[in-house]
Amino acid sequence: MADSDRKTPLEKVEALYEELVDWYEEGSDREIRAASKLLMIGLLKLKAHGGFGWQGLVEDYVLMLKQDPERYARILEANRGDGKKVF
């Protein structure tokens, strides 16, 4: 596989999200249902592997998303592949 074909972990999660949305077909709230599944698994893994303070990390990201969505978007963009911007 060429390096340009490789996806970052963030891009893989986004692809999985799209796959989940498609799986729900024309069901109601399919985007919310897909996102909630990823969130459920993510929270479980954070709790299991995040050590002391994992909840604080979650709260920090939620607060940032609420109060400074542009900064949150920049953090996500910085975790993308070839087209990512450097800040």
Coordinates of N, CA and C in Angstrom, one line a residue:
M1 N 0.8 -1.2 0.0 CA 0.0 0.0 0.0 C 0.9 1.2 0.0
A2 N 0.6 2.2 -0.9 CA 1.4 3.4 -0.9 C 1.1 4.3 0.3
D3 N 2.0 5.1 0.7 CA 1.8 6.0 1.8 C 0.6 6.9 1.6
S4 N 0.4 7.4 0.4 CA -0.7 8.3 0.1 C -2.1 7.6 0.3
D5 N -2.1 6.2 0.3 CA -3.3 5.5 0.5 C -3.6 5.2 1.9
R6 N -2.6 5.4 2.8 CA -2.8 5.1 4.2 C -3.6 6.2 4.9
K7 N -4.5 5.8 5.8 CA -5.3 6.7 6.5 C -4.8 6.9 7.9
T8 N -5.0 8.1 8.4 CA -4.6 8.3 9.8 C -5.7 7.7 10.7
P9 N -5.4 7.5 12.0 CA -6.5 6.9 12.9 C -7.8 7.8 12.8
L10 N -7.6 9.1 12.8 CA -8.8 9.9 12.7 C -9.6 9.7 11.4
E11 N -8.9 9.5 10.3 CA -9.6 9.3 9.1 C -10.3 7.9 9.1
K12 N -9.7 6.9 9.7 CA -10.3 5.6 9.9 C -11.6 5.7 10.7
V13 N -11.5 6.4 11.8 CA -12.7 6.6 12.6 C -13.8 7.3 11.8
E14 N -13.5 8.3 11.1 CA -14.5 9.0 10.3 C -15.1 8.1 9.2
A15 N -14.3 7.2 8.6 CA -14.8 6.2 7.7 C -15.7 5.2 8.3
L16 N -15.4 4.8 9.6 CA -16.2 3.9 10.3 C -17.6 4.6 10.6
Y17 N -17.5 5.9 11.0 CA -18.7 6.6 11.3 C -19.6 6.6 10.0
E18 N -19.0 6.9 8.9 CA -19.8 6.9 7.6 C -20.4 5.5 7.3
E19 N -19.6 4.5 7.6 CA -20.1 3.1 7.4 C -21.3 2.8 8.4
L20 N -21.2 3.3 9.6 CA -22.3 3.1 10.6 C -23.6 3.9 10.1
V21 N -23.4 5.1 9.6 CA -24.5 5.9 9.2 C -25.2 5.1 8.0
D22 N -24.4 4.6 7.1 CA -25.0 3.8 6.0 C -25.7 2.6 6.5
W23 N -25.2 2.0 7.5 CA -25.8 0.7 8.0 C -27.2 1.0 8.5
Y24 N -27.4 2.2 9.1 CA -28.7 2.5 9.6 C -29.7 2.9 8.5
E25 N -29.2 2.9 7.2 CA -30.0 3.2 6.0 C -30.8 4.4 6.2
E26 N -32.1 4.3 6.1 CA -33.0 5.5 6.2 C -33.7 5.6 7.6
G27 N -33.1 5.0 8.6 CA -33.6 5.0 9.9 C -33.6 6.5 10.5
S28 N -34.4 6.7 11.5 CA -34.4 8.0 12.1 C -33.2 8.3 12.9
D29 N -32.7 9.5 12.8 CA -31.5 9.9 13.6 C -30.3 9.1 13.4
R30 N -30.1 8.6 12.2 CA -29.0 7.7 11.9 C -27.6 8.3 12.2
E31 N -27.4 9.6 12.0 CA -26.1 10.2 12.3 C -25.9 10.2 13.8
I32 N -26.9 10.5 14.5 CA -26.8 10.6 16.0 C -26.6 9.2 16.5
R33 N -27.3 8.2 16.0 CA -27.1 6.8 16.4 C -25.7 6.3 16.2
A34 N -25.2 6.6 15.0 CA -23.8 6.2 14.7 C -22.8 6.9 15.6
A35 N -23.0 8.2 15.8 CA -22.0 8.9 16.6 C -22.1 8.4 18.1
S36 N -23.3 8.1 18.5 CA -23.4 7.6 19.9 C -22.7 6.3 20.1
K37 N -22.8 5.4 19.1 CA -22.1 4.1 19.2 C -20.6 4.3 19.3
L38 N -20.0 5.2 18.5 CA -18.6 5.5 18.6 C -18.2 6.2 20.0
L39 N -19.1 7.0 20.4 CA -18.9 7.7 21.7 C -18.9 6.7 22.9
M40 N -19.9 5.7 22.8 CA -20.0 4.7 23.9 C -18.7 3.9 24.0
I41 N -18.2 3.5 22.8 CA -16.9 2.7 22.8 C -15.8 3.5 23.2
G42 N -15.7 4.7 22.7 CA -14.6 5.6 23.1 C -14.5 5.9 24.6
L43 N -15.7 6.1 25.2 CA -15.7 6.4 26.6 C -15.3 5.2 27.4
L44 N -15.8 4.0 27.0 CA -15.4 2.8 27.7 C -13.9 2.5 27.6
K45 N -13.3 2.8 26.4 CA -11.8 2.6 26.3 C -11.0 3.7 27.1
L46 N -11.5 4.9 27.1 CA -10.9 5.9 27.9 C -10.9 5.5 29.4
K47 N -12.0 5.0 29.9 CA -12.1 4.6 31.3 C -11.2 3.5 31.5
A48 N -11.1 2.5 30.6 CA -10.3 1.4 30.8 C -8.8 1.7 30.8
H49 N -8.4 2.6 29.9 CA -7.0 2.8 29.6 C -6.5 4.2 29.9
G50 N -7.4 5.1 30.3 CA -7.0 6.5 30.5 C -6.4 6.8 31.8
G51 N -6.5 5.9 32.7 CA -5.9 6.2 34.1 C -6.7 7.2 34.8
F52 N -6.1 7.7 35.9 CA -6.7 8.7 36.7 C -6.9 10.0 35.9
G53 N -8.0 10.6 35.9 CA -8.3 11.9 35.2 C -8.8 11.7 33.8
W54 N -9.2 10.5 33.4 CA -9.7 10.4 32.1 C -11.0 11.2 31.9
Q55 N -11.8 11.4 33.0 CA -13.0 12.2 32.9 C -12.7 13.6 32.6
G56 N -11.6 14.1 33.2 CA -11.2 15.5 33.0 C -10.9 15.8 31.5
L57 N -10.2 14.8 30.9 CA -9.9 14.9 29.4 C -11.2 15.0 28.6
V58 N -12.1 14.2 28.9 CA -13.4 14.2 28.2 C -14.1 15.6 28.4
E59 N -14.1 16.0 29.7 CA -14.8 17.3 30.0 C -14.1 18.5 29.3
D60 N -12.8 18.4 29.2 CA -12.0 19.5 28.5 C -12.4 19.6 27.0
Y61 N -12.5 18.4 26.4 CA -12.9 18.4 25.0 C -14.3 18.9 24.8
V62 N -15.2 18.5 25.6 CA -16.6 18.9 25.5 C -16.7 20.4 25.7
L63 N -16.0 20.9 26.7 CA -16.0 22.3 27.0 C -15.4 23.1 25.8
M64 N -14.3 22.6 25.3 CA -13.7 23.3 24.1 C -14.6 23.3 22.9
L65 N -15.3 22.2 22.7 CA -16.2 22.1 21.6 C -17.4 23.1 21.7
K66 N -17.8 23.3 23.0 CA -18.9 24.2 23.3 C -18.4 25.7 23.2
Q67 N -17.3 26.0 23.7 CA -16.8 27.3 23.9 C -15.9 27.8 22.7
D68 N -15.2 26.9 22.1 CA -14.3 27.3 21.1 C -14.3 26.3 20.0
P69 N -15.4 26.2 19.2 CA -15.5 25.2 18.2 C -14.4 25.3 17.1
E70 N -13.9 26.5 16.8 CA -12.9 26.7 15.8 C -11.6 26.0 16.3
R71 N -11.3 26.2 17.5 CA -10.0 25.5 18.0 C -10.2 24.0 18.0
Y72 N -11.3 23.5 18.3 CA -11.6 22.1 18.3 C -11.4 21.6 16.8
A73 N -12.0 22.3 15.9 CA -11.8 21.9 14.5 C -10.4 21.9 14.0
R74 N -9.6 22.9 14.5 CA -8.2 22.9 14.2 C -7.4 21.7 14.7
I75 N -7.8 21.3 15.9 CA -7.2 20.1 16.5 C -7.5 18.9 15.7
L76 N -8.8 18.8 15.3 CA -9.1 17.6 14.4 C -8.4 17.7 13.1
E77 N -8.3 18.9 12.5 CA -7.6 19.0 11.2 C -6.2 18.7 11.3
A78 N -5.6 19.0 12.5 CA -4.1 18.7 12.7 C -3.9 17.2 12.8
N79 N -4.9 16.4 12.9 CA -4.8 14.9 13.0 C -5.1 14.2 11.7
R80 N -5.3 14.9 10.7 CA -5.6 14.3 9.4 C -4.3 14.0 8.7
G81 N -4.5 13.3 7.5 CA -3.3 12.9 6.7 C -2.7 14.0 5.9
D82 N -2.4 13.7 4.7 CA -1.6 14.6 3.8 C -2.1 16.0 3.7
G83 N -3.4 16.2 3.7 CA -3.9 17.5 3.6 C -4.0 18.3 4.8
K84 N -3.4 17.8 5.9 CA -3.6 18.5 7.2 C -2.8 19.8 7.2
K85 N -3.3 20.7 8.0 CA -2.7 22.0 8.1 C -1.8 22.0 9.3
V86 N -0.7 22.7 9.3 CA 0.2 22.8 10.4 C 0.0 24.2 11.0
F87 N -0.2 24.2 12.4 CA -0.5 25.4 13.1 C 0.7 25.8 14.0

